[in-house]
Amino acid sequence: MDDFAQRLHDALVGRIPPSPDVAPLVRLAAEAAQLPLPEPTADALARMRQRFEESIRPRQGRTLLGWMGIGPHPAPRAYRLAAGLAAAAIAFSGGSWAAGSTPWDAAVAVGKFFGNAAQSLRPGASTGEGGARTPEHEKEALGTPVGTATPTDTPTPTHTPTPAPTATLPANDGVVPPTATPDPTPDDDEGADRDSGEDDEEDESHHADGEDDS
Amino acid sequence: MRAALFAGLLAMASRPSTGRQVASGETLAEALRHRDPTAWSQIFEQEAPKLYRYIISRVGSPEDAEDLVARTFEEGWRHAHSFEDRGLPPRAWLFGIARHLTASHRRRLFRQPPELRIDVVEQSAEEADPELLDLARAIASLPRADAEVVMLRFVHGLTAQEVALVLNSTVEAVKSRQARALRRLRQLLRDSVSETATSATSHAGGKTPPRREQSEL
């Protein structure tokens, strides 16, 4: 800090008389102290005082928010924990007696409920449609075991999709591998449709003969 | 279950008392830290008007100023345990709380409320003293850090030590800043006087004495 700042400060607090170089600044500071600013009215002071007194007034008992740790007068954490345990004990006792069982049975039932809920919400335990669906429900709905691929049991050429170039055909001895052009059979009309045009022409000629005959 | 119930009832019954009598040897700072209602009422009567003047000079609205003053004391009460007795009046600590609350009050586009609102000064002046209004405009046009020191130190009457506590700075830094701020203030007023004299001369075509003599500055 330079000497000027120290001399100015000493002059401002009245420790030393102001020197010629700091005197104008001391006058300026004195003028700034005269700046008019609003004062609070009596009503405003009363309102502020009342609000503050309400916030610091000792209470006979803590509010519910205080026991939850919220507000200007939160209960200490240990007290809140003890109060929570007491409330839980009362709730268990009352509920279990009303249900005709013991508090221990009620606690076990609650634990089972949460365990079942956690199990049901586990990924893969359901189809994601919400709610717990048992594997039996899945099988009934889809007709196939859950979690397994669905191979075609009786493949037919019409229902066999064209395999992708990089697809790996499953090795299954009991299933006829799909082919792009199945072997034609004489009595197989569908296979004849896919064959070359000779048979078509032959058919057309038969039809034509038939028409001519008639 | 019975043991937990008993523990809960025991905890509820043994909560500490919030009110206490001020001991004969207890300082005001200790009484405030212990949340003594009498001490807090005393400090409220002493500092509430000063805090109100400080806050309203920045926010402008009387309703907002009332709200912030009340919140300042509520915050102080809530964090009374953190009040440290550094040999200074508690008002520096309360001004620090008020400064923090005011800075975050209705912040627009990341800008804090100004250090001084001119309209507040204009409304408060019983007679339109042009010199004081010029001074207020000059203070408002200072850089924020300089204006803050001028307002806290000279307008609101805090000592250099108290200003250092409010600004979380050192006394030496406050002395340097107040010297720089007053120099800038003086220069601004000189420039303002020069501009007034120049414009008056050009309009009137003759000499017009300025409101503030340059020799005074």
Short mmCIF file of C-alpha atoms in Angstrom, two decimals:
data_model
loop_
_atom_site.label_atom_id
_atom_site.label_comp_id
_atom_site.label_asym_id
_atom_site.label_seq_id
_atom_site.Cartn_x
_atom_site.Cartn_y
_atom_site.Cartn_z
CA MET A 1 0.00 0.00 0.00
CA ASP A 2 1.39 3.36 -0.93
CA ASP A 3 2.00 6.20 1.42
CA PHE A 4 -0.77 8.31 -0.08
CA ALA A 5 -3.45 5.74 0.75
CA GLN A 6 -2.22 5.48 4.34
CA ARG A 7 -2.11 9.26 4.78
CA LEU A 8 -5.56 9.58 3.31
CA HIS A 9 -6.90 6.89 5.66
CA ASP A 10 -5.30 8.55 8.68
CA ALA A 11 -6.82 11.86 7.66
CA LEU A 12 -10.24 10.27 7.14
CA VAL A 13 -10.27 8.77 10.64
CA GLY A 14 -9.00 12.02 12.15
CA ARG A 15 -5.67 10.65 13.25
CA ILE A 16 -3.73 13.38 11.44
CA PRO A 17 -4.77 16.68 9.87
CA PRO A 18 -5.30 16.38 6.10
CA SER A 19 -2.39 17.43 3.95
CA PRO A 20 -3.02 19.60 0.88
CA ASP A 21 -3.02 16.62 -1.47
CA VAL A 22 -5.57 14.59 0.51
CA ALA A 23 -7.75 17.44 1.73
CA PRO A 24 -10.03 17.51 -1.35
CA LEU A 25 -10.62 13.79 -1.04
CA VAL A 26 -11.45 14.09 2.63
CA ARG A 27 -14.03 16.76 1.76
CA LEU A 28 -15.45 14.54 -0.93
CA ALA A 29 -15.82 11.69 1.55
CA ALA A 30 -17.61 13.99 3.97
CA GLU A 31 -20.03 15.03 1.21
CA ALA A 32 -20.73 11.41 0.35
CA ALA A 33 -21.75 10.82 3.96
CA GLN A 34 -24.49 13.43 3.45
CA LEU A 35 -26.09 11.56 0.58
CA PRO A 36 -29.82 11.28 1.29
CA LEU A 37 -31.24 7.78 1.44
CA PRO A 38 -34.70 6.60 2.51
CA GLU A 39 -35.20 5.70 6.14
CA PRO A 40 -37.64 2.96 7.13
CA THR A 41 -41.00 4.18 8.34
CA ALA A 42 -42.32 3.20 11.75
CA ASP A 43 -44.76 0.79 10.13
CA ALA A 44 -42.02 -0.80 8.08
CA LEU A 45 -39.87 -1.26 11.17
CA ALA A 46 -42.80 -2.78 13.03
CA ARG A 47 -43.46 -5.24 10.22
CA MET A 48 -39.83 -6.26 10.00
CA ARG A 49 -39.62 -6.62 13.77
CA GLN A 50 -42.76 -8.73 13.94
CA ARG A 51 -41.59 -11.01 11.17
CA PHE A 52 -38.23 -11.49 12.83
CA GLU A 53 -39.72 -12.09 16.28
CA GLU A 54 -42.04 -14.72 14.87
CA SER A 55 -39.09 -16.49 13.36
CA ILE A 56 -37.06 -16.57 16.57
CA ARG A 57 -39.90 -17.11 19.04
CA PRO A 58 -39.26 -20.23 21.09
CA ARG A 59 -41.80 -22.85 20.30
CA GLN A 60 -43.51 -25.21 22.70
CA GLY A 61 -43.01 -28.06 20.34
CA ARG A 62 -41.44 -28.42 16.97
CA THR A 63 -43.58 -28.36 13.87
CA LEU A 64 -43.89 -31.28 11.56
CA LEU A 65 -41.61 -29.53 9.08
CA GLY A 66 -39.02 -29.11 11.81
CA TRP A 67 -39.08 -32.82 12.51
CA MET A 68 -38.62 -33.40 8.78
CA GLY A 69 -35.55 -31.18 8.83
CA ILE A 70 -37.21 -28.32 6.97
CA GLY A 71 -37.64 -24.73 8.11
CA PRO A 72 -35.77 -22.34 10.37
CA HIS A 73 -35.95 -24.62 13.39
CA PRO A 74 -34.97 -28.09 12.21
CA ALA A 75 -34.69 -30.73 14.87
CA PRO A 76 -31.27 -32.27 15.36
CA ARG A 77 -30.62 -35.28 13.21
CA ALA A 78 -30.42 -37.73 16.09
CA TYR A 79 -33.76 -36.57 17.40
CA ARG A 80 -35.34 -36.85 13.98
CA LEU A 81 -33.98 -40.35 13.55
CA ALA A 82 -35.30 -41.42 16.93
CA ALA A 83 -38.67 -39.86 16.18
CA GLY A 84 -38.79 -41.68 12.85
CA LEU A 85 -38.05 -45.01 14.52
CA ALA A 86 -40.70 -44.36 17.11
CA ALA A 87 -43.24 -43.46 14.44
CA ALA A 88 -42.37 -46.60 12.48
CA ALA A 89 -42.72 -48.70 15.61
CA ILE A 90 -46.12 -47.23 16.35
CA ALA A 91 -47.23 -47.70 12.75
CA PHE A 92 -46.13 -51.34 12.66
CA SER A 93 -47.67 -52.11 16.00
CA GLY A 94 -50.98 -50.46 15.23
CA GLY A 95 -51.27 -51.84 11.75
CA SER A 96 -50.38 -55.36 12.71
CA TRP A 97 -52.75 -55.42 15.66
CA ALA A 98 -55.52 -54.12 13.43
CA ALA A 99 -54.77 -56.87 10.95
CA GLY A 100 -54.74 -59.47 13.67
CA SER A 101 -51.09 -60.38 13.31
CA THR A 102 -47.95 -59.62 15.19
CA PRO A 103 -45.61 -56.73 14.38
CA TRP A 104 -42.95 -59.21 13.32
CA ASP A 105 -45.28 -60.80 10.82
CA ALA A 106 -46.11 -57.37 9.46
CA ALA A 107 -42.44 -56.53 9.04
CA VAL A 108 -41.80 -59.84 7.28
CA ALA A 109 -44.74 -59.21 4.96
CA VAL A 110 -43.42 -55.77 4.07
CA GLY A 111 -40.02 -57.24 3.35
CA LYS A 112 -41.55 -59.89 1.12
CA PHE A 113 -43.52 -57.27 -0.75
CA PHE A 114 -40.48 -55.22 -1.56
CA GLY A 115 -38.55 -58.33 -2.48
CA ASN A 116 -41.22 -59.40 -4.93
CA ALA A 117 -41.39 -55.93 -6.38
CA ALA A 118 -37.64 -55.84 -6.92
CA GLN A 119 -37.74 -59.26 -8.53
CA SER A 120 -40.58 -58.31 -10.84
CA LEU A 121 -38.91 -55.13 -11.98
CA ARG A 122 -35.67 -56.88 -12.81
CA PRO A 123 -34.77 -56.64 -16.52
CA GLY A 124 -35.82 -59.75 -18.39
CA ALA A 125 -38.36 -60.75 -15.87
CA SER A 126 -41.22 -59.32 -17.94
CA THR A 127 -41.94 -58.07 -21.46
CA GLY A 128 -41.71 -54.51 -20.32
CA GLU A 129 -45.40 -53.87 -20.54
CA GLY A 130 -45.59 -53.11 -16.87
CA GLY A 131 -46.74 -55.28 -14.07
CA ALA A 132 -45.39 -58.63 -13.07
CA ARG A 133 -45.93 -61.33 -15.65
CA THR A 134 -44.99 -64.83 -14.77
CA PRO A 135 -43.24 -67.07 -17.25
CA GLU A 136 -46.46 -69.06 -17.56
CA HIS A 137 -48.24 -65.96 -18.79
CA GLU A 138 -45.52 -65.32 -21.32
CA LYS A 139 -45.71 -68.83 -22.69
CA GLU A 140 -49.43 -68.67 -22.97
CA ALA A 141 -49.29 -65.35 -24.77
CA LEU A 142 -46.59 -66.12 -27.25
CA GLY A 143 -46.81 -69.89 -27.47
CA THR A 144 -43.06 -70.21 -27.12
CA PRO A 145 -40.75 -70.54 -24.19
CA VAL A 146 -39.59 -67.25 -22.80
CA GLY A 147 -36.10 -66.14 -23.61
CA THR A 148 -35.52 -68.59 -26.42
CA ALA A 149 -35.38 -68.05 -30.14
CA THR A 150 -38.32 -69.23 -32.18
CA PRO A 151 -37.27 -71.60 -34.92
CA THR A 152 -39.72 -72.53 -37.63
CA ASP A 153 -41.12 -75.97 -36.87
CA THR A 154 -42.49 -76.78 -40.32
CA PRO A 155 -40.82 -74.64 -42.81
CA THR A 156 -42.48 -74.18 -46.16
CA PRO A 157 -40.95 -72.53 -49.15
CA THR A 158 -43.55 -69.82 -49.23
CA HIS A 159 -43.01 -68.86 -45.65
CA THR A 160 -39.27 -69.15 -45.64
CA PRO A 161 -37.62 -65.73 -45.77
CA THR A 162 -34.69 -65.15 -48.03
CA PRO A 163 -31.61 -65.37 -45.82
CA ALA A 164 -29.32 -62.34 -45.53
CA PRO A 165 -25.92 -62.64 -47.16
CA THR A 166 -24.13 -62.68 -43.84
CA ALA A 167 -26.73 -64.65 -41.96
CA THR A 168 -25.74 -67.97 -40.49
CA LEU A 169 -28.29 -70.66 -41.00
CA PRO A 170 -28.98 -72.70 -37.92
CA ALA A 171 -27.69 -76.24 -38.09
CA ASN A 172 -30.82 -78.23 -37.67
CA ASP A 173 -31.07 -81.65 -39.21
CA GLY A 174 -34.81 -81.75 -38.94
CA VAL A 175 -35.43 -78.55 -40.82
CA VAL A 176 -35.18 -78.20 -44.54
CA PRO A 177 -32.82 -75.31 -45.20
CA PRO A 178 -34.46 -72.57 -47.17
CA THR A 179 -33.45 -72.26 -50.74
CA ALA A 180 -34.05 -69.52 -53.21
CA THR A 181 -35.30 -71.86 -55.91
CA PRO A 182 -36.75 -75.06 -54.54
CA ASP A 183 -36.75 -78.16 -56.71
CA PRO A 184 -39.83 -78.17 -58.88
CA THR A 185 -42.23 -81.12 -58.66
CA PRO A 186 -44.76 -82.06 -61.31
CA ASP A 187 -47.74 -81.89 -59.01
CA ASP A 188 -46.56 -78.87 -57.20
CA ASP A 189 -48.45 -75.98 -58.71
CA GLU A 190 -46.68 -73.45 -56.60
CA GLY A 191 -43.32 -74.77 -57.62
CA ALA A 192 -44.39 -74.76 -61.26
CA ASP A 193 -45.23 -71.08 -60.95
CA ARG A 194 -41.71 -70.32 -60.14
CA ASP A 195 -40.20 -72.46 -62.84
CA SER A 196 -39.22 -71.44 -66.31
CA GLY A 197 -41.82 -70.44 -68.81
CA GLU A 198 -41.98 -73.78 -70.65
CA ASP A 199 -44.68 -75.16 -68.48
CA ASP A 200 -46.59 -71.95 -68.70
CA GLU A 201 -46.51 -72.05 -72.39
CA GLU A 202 -47.56 -75.68 -72.27
CA ASP A 203 -50.48 -74.75 -70.07
CA GLU A 204 -51.46 -71.95 -72.28
CA SER A 205 -51.37 -74.23 -75.24
CA HIS A 206 -53.60 -76.65 -73.42
CA HIS A 207 -56.00 -73.88 -72.66
CA ALA A 208 -55.85 -72.67 -76.17
CA ASP A 209 -56.62 -76.12 -77.45
CA GLY A 210 -59.42 -76.32 -75.02
CA GLU A 211 -60.86 -73.08 -76.28
CA ASP A 212 -60.52 -74.08 -79.84
CA ASP A 213 -62.27 -77.32 -79.15
CA SER A 214 -65.18 -75.52 -77.67
CA MET B 1 -40.51 -52.30 19.00
CA ARG B 2 -41.04 -51.23 22.58
CA ALA B 3 -37.38 -50.30 22.88
CA ALA B 4 -37.55 -48.12 19.77
CA LEU B 5 -40.70 -46.46 21.02
CA PHE B 6 -39.10 -45.74 24.36
CA ALA B 7 -35.98 -44.34 22.69
CA GLY B 8 -38.09 -42.04 20.55
CA LEU B 9 -40.05 -40.71 23.48
CA LEU B 10 -36.85 -40.18 25.44
CA ALA B 11 -35.28 -38.21 22.58
CA MET B 12 -38.32 -36.02 22.19
CA ALA B 13 -38.38 -35.25 25.88
CA SER B 14 -34.72 -34.32 26.19
CA ARG B 15 -34.46 -31.69 23.45
CA PRO B 16 -32.35 -28.67 24.38
CA SER B 17 -33.98 -25.43 25.35
CA THR B 18 -33.77 -22.62 22.82
CA GLY B 19 -34.02 -19.67 25.16
CA ARG B 20 -31.54 -18.85 27.86
CA GLN B 21 -30.78 -15.95 30.12
CA VAL B 22 -27.76 -13.80 29.19
CA ALA B 23 -25.05 -14.60 31.70
CA SER B 24 -23.49 -11.69 33.51
CA GLY B 25 -20.08 -12.22 31.94
CA GLU B 26 -21.38 -13.07 28.51
CA THR B 27 -20.50 -10.71 25.67
CA LEU B 28 -22.97 -9.61 23.05
CA ALA B 29 -21.24 -11.80 20.49
CA GLU B 30 -21.61 -14.85 22.70
CA ALA B 31 -25.24 -14.03 23.37
CA LEU B 32 -25.88 -13.71 19.65
CA ARG B 33 -24.12 -16.99 18.99
CA HIS B 34 -26.24 -18.66 21.63
CA ARG B 35 -29.37 -17.20 20.01
CA ASP B 36 -30.37 -15.15 22.99
CA PRO B 37 -33.67 -13.46 22.00
CA THR B 38 -32.90 -10.37 24.07
CA ALA B 39 -29.54 -9.84 22.40
CA TRP B 40 -31.02 -10.39 18.98
CA SER B 41 -33.83 -7.93 19.61
CA GLN B 42 -31.25 -5.40 20.72
CA ILE B 43 -29.16 -5.86 17.61
CA PHE B 44 -32.27 -5.65 15.48
CA GLU B 45 -33.19 -2.24 16.89
CA GLN B 46 -29.66 -1.01 16.30
CA GLU B 47 -28.95 -2.29 12.83
CA ALA B 48 -32.28 -2.73 11.04
CA PRO B 49 -32.55 0.93 9.92
CA LYS B 50 -28.97 0.92 8.62
CA LEU B 51 -29.50 -2.31 6.76
CA TYR B 52 -32.70 -0.94 5.30
CA ARG B 53 -30.87 2.13 3.95
CA TYR B 54 -28.15 -0.04 2.47
CA ILE B 55 -30.54 -2.46 0.80
CA ILE B 56 -33.00 0.09 -0.54
CA SER B 57 -30.13 2.11 -2.06
CA ARG B 58 -29.49 -0.95 -4.23
CA VAL B 59 -32.89 -2.50 -4.90
CA GLY B 60 -35.06 0.61 -4.91
CA SER B 61 -38.29 -1.04 -3.77
CA PRO B 62 -39.40 -0.51 -0.13
CA GLU B 63 -41.19 -3.86 -0.10
CA ASP B 64 -38.13 -5.70 -1.35
CA ALA B 65 -35.98 -3.84 1.15
CA GLU B 66 -38.25 -4.89 4.03
CA ASP B 67 -38.19 -8.46 2.86
CA LEU B 68 -34.42 -8.53 2.53
CA VAL B 69 -33.88 -6.92 5.93
CA ALA B 70 -36.06 -9.54 7.57
CA ARG B 71 -34.31 -12.31 5.67
CA THR B 72 -30.93 -10.91 6.71
CA PHE B 73 -31.80 -11.29 10.37
CA GLU B 74 -33.39 -14.67 9.79
CA GLU B 75 -30.24 -15.87 8.07
CA GLY B 76 -28.15 -14.45 10.86
CA TRP B 77 -30.28 -16.22 13.44
CA ARG B 78 -30.09 -19.48 11.53
CA HIS B 79 -26.31 -19.29 11.24
CA ALA B 80 -25.66 -17.67 14.59
CA HIS B 81 -23.29 -20.47 15.52
CA SER B 82 -20.94 -19.34 12.73
CA PHE B 83 -20.62 -15.77 13.98
CA GLU B 84 -17.04 -15.08 15.02
CA ASP B 85 -16.14 -12.36 17.47
CA ARG B 86 -13.33 -10.50 15.75
CA GLY B 87 -13.55 -7.45 17.95
CA LEU B 88 -15.94 -5.74 15.52
CA PRO B 89 -19.61 -4.91 15.94
CA PRO B 90 -21.99 -7.54 14.60
CA ARG B 91 -23.21 -5.12 11.95
CA ALA B 92 -20.28 -5.97 9.67
CA TRP B 93 -21.39 -9.60 9.74
CA LEU B 94 -24.99 -8.58 9.10
CA PHE B 95 -23.95 -6.27 6.27
CA GLY B 96 -22.10 -9.20 4.72
CA ILE B 97 -25.28 -11.28 4.84
CA ALA B 98 -27.31 -8.40 3.41
CA ARG B 99 -24.77 -7.90 0.65
CA HIS B 100 -25.01 -11.55 -0.32
CA LEU B 101 -28.81 -11.59 -0.28
CA THR B 102 -29.04 -8.34 -2.24
CA ALA B 103 -26.59 -9.52 -4.89
CA SER B 104 -28.74 -12.55 -5.63
CA HIS B 105 -32.03 -10.65 -5.40
CA ARG B 106 -33.89 -10.74 -8.71
CA ARG B 107 -30.70 -11.14 -10.61
CA ARG B 108 -31.29 -10.29 -14.25
CA LEU B 109 -29.05 -11.76 -16.93
CA PHE B 110 -26.33 -12.50 -14.39
CA ARG B 111 -26.16 -8.84 -13.35
CA GLN B 112 -26.33 -7.82 -9.75
CA PRO B 113 -28.35 -4.84 -8.56
CA PRO B 114 -26.31 -1.62 -8.81
CA GLU B 115 -24.37 -0.28 -5.87
CA LEU B 116 -26.46 2.89 -5.92
CA ARG B 117 -29.74 3.69 -7.61
CA ILE B 118 -29.99 7.33 -8.59
CA ASP B 119 -33.78 7.33 -8.47
CA VAL B 120 -33.64 6.43 -4.79
CA VAL B 121 -31.46 9.44 -4.06
CA GLU B 122 -33.64 11.73 -6.16
CA GLN B 123 -36.74 10.62 -4.30
CA SER B 124 -35.10 11.00 -0.91
CA ALA B 125 -33.73 14.50 -1.42
CA GLU B 126 -36.16 16.94 0.15
CA GLU B 127 -34.76 19.74 -1.88
CA ALA B 128 -33.17 18.96 -5.17
CA ASP B 129 -29.60 19.65 -4.17
CA PRO B 130 -27.81 19.58 -7.51
CA GLU B 131 -24.38 19.03 -5.98
CA LEU B 132 -25.50 15.97 -4.11
CA LEU B 133 -27.23 14.62 -7.18
CA ASP B 134 -24.06 15.16 -9.19
CA LEU B 135 -22.13 13.31 -6.53
CA ALA B 136 -24.63 10.46 -6.57
CA ARG B 137 -24.39 10.18 -10.35
CA ALA B 138 -20.62 10.17 -10.15
CA ILE B 139 -20.66 7.41 -7.52
CA ALA B 140 -23.08 5.37 -9.64
CA SER B 141 -20.80 5.69 -12.66
CA LEU B 142 -17.72 4.42 -10.80
CA PRO B 143 -16.55 0.83 -11.40
CA ARG B 144 -18.54 -1.52 -9.19
CA ALA B 145 -15.68 -2.30 -6.79
CA ASP B 146 -14.91 1.41 -6.25
CA ALA B 147 -18.56 2.35 -5.88
CA GLU B 148 -19.04 -0.41 -3.32
CA VAL B 149 -16.19 0.85 -1.16
CA VAL B 150 -17.42 4.44 -1.33
CA MET B 151 -20.96 3.43 -0.40
CA LEU B 152 -20.01 1.12 2.48
CA ARG B 153 -17.20 3.27 3.80
CA PHE B 154 -18.60 6.78 3.55
CA VAL B 155 -22.32 6.65 2.80
CA HIS B 156 -23.18 3.85 5.24
CA GLY B 157 -20.42 4.67 7.70
CA LEU B 158 -18.61 1.38 8.09
CA THR B 159 -15.00 1.45 9.23
CA ALA B 160 -12.20 0.14 7.05
CA GLN B 161 -12.01 -3.01 9.18
CA GLU B 162 -15.74 -3.60 8.84
CA VAL B 163 -15.61 -3.03 5.09
CA ALA B 164 -12.77 -5.54 4.86
CA LEU B 165 -14.93 -8.09 6.68
CA VAL B 166 -17.95 -7.41 4.47
CA LEU B 167 -15.92 -7.71 1.28
CA ASN B 168 -13.87 -10.63 2.60
CA SER B 169 -10.75 -8.61 1.94
CA THR B 170 -7.91 -7.01 3.93
CA VAL B 171 -7.77 -3.61 5.58
CA GLU B 172 -4.81 -2.62 3.40
CA ALA B 173 -6.75 -3.49 0.27
CA VAL B 174 -9.69 -1.41 1.49
CA LYS B 175 -7.42 1.59 2.11
CA SER B 176 -5.94 1.35 -1.36
CA ARG B 177 -9.34 0.94 -2.95
CA GLN B 178 -10.90 3.86 -1.13
CA ALA B 179 -8.00 6.12 -2.19
CA ARG B 180 -8.38 5.05 -5.80
CA ALA B 181 -12.17 5.43 -5.65
CA LEU B 182 -12.01 8.95 -4.24
CA ARG B 183 -9.48 9.98 -6.86
CA ARG B 184 -11.73 8.70 -9.63
CA LEU B 185 -14.72 10.36 -8.06
CA ARG B 186 -12.94 13.64 -7.97
CA GLN B 187 -11.92 13.32 -11.61
CA LEU B 188 -15.48 12.45 -12.65
CA LEU B 189 -16.84 15.50 -10.90
CA ARG B 190 -14.18 17.68 -12.51
CA ASP B 191 -15.10 16.35 -15.90
CA SER B 192 -18.75 16.91 -15.14
CA VAL B 193 -18.08 20.50 -14.14
CA SER B 194 -16.03 21.10 -17.26
CA GLU B 195 -18.74 19.71 -19.47
CA THR B 196 -21.34 21.84 -17.75
CA ALA B 197 -19.27 24.96 -18.11
CA THR B 198 -18.53 24.24 -21.75
CA SER B 199 -22.14 23.56 -22.67
CA ALA B 200 -23.41 26.57 -20.73
CA THR B 201 -20.87 28.82 -22.42
CA SER B 202 -21.70 27.55 -25.87
CA HIS B 203 -25.45 27.95 -25.35
CA ALA B 204 -25.46 31.28 -23.58
CA GLY B 205 -22.56 32.75 -25.50
CA GLY B 206 -21.07 34.07 -22.26
CA LYS B 207 -19.62 33.13 -18.94
CA THR B 208 -21.76 31.04 -16.67
CA PRO B 209 -20.34 30.11 -13.26
CA PRO B 210 -20.33 26.31 -12.70
CA ARG B 211 -22.29 24.81 -9.83
CA ARG B 212 -19.19 23.45 -8.17
CA GLU B 213 -16.02 25.50 -8.17
CA GLN B 214 -13.14 23.64 -9.69
CA SER B 215 -10.89 24.88 -6.91
CA GLU B 216 -12.98 22.89 -4.43
CA LEU B 217 -12.14 19.70 -6.27
#
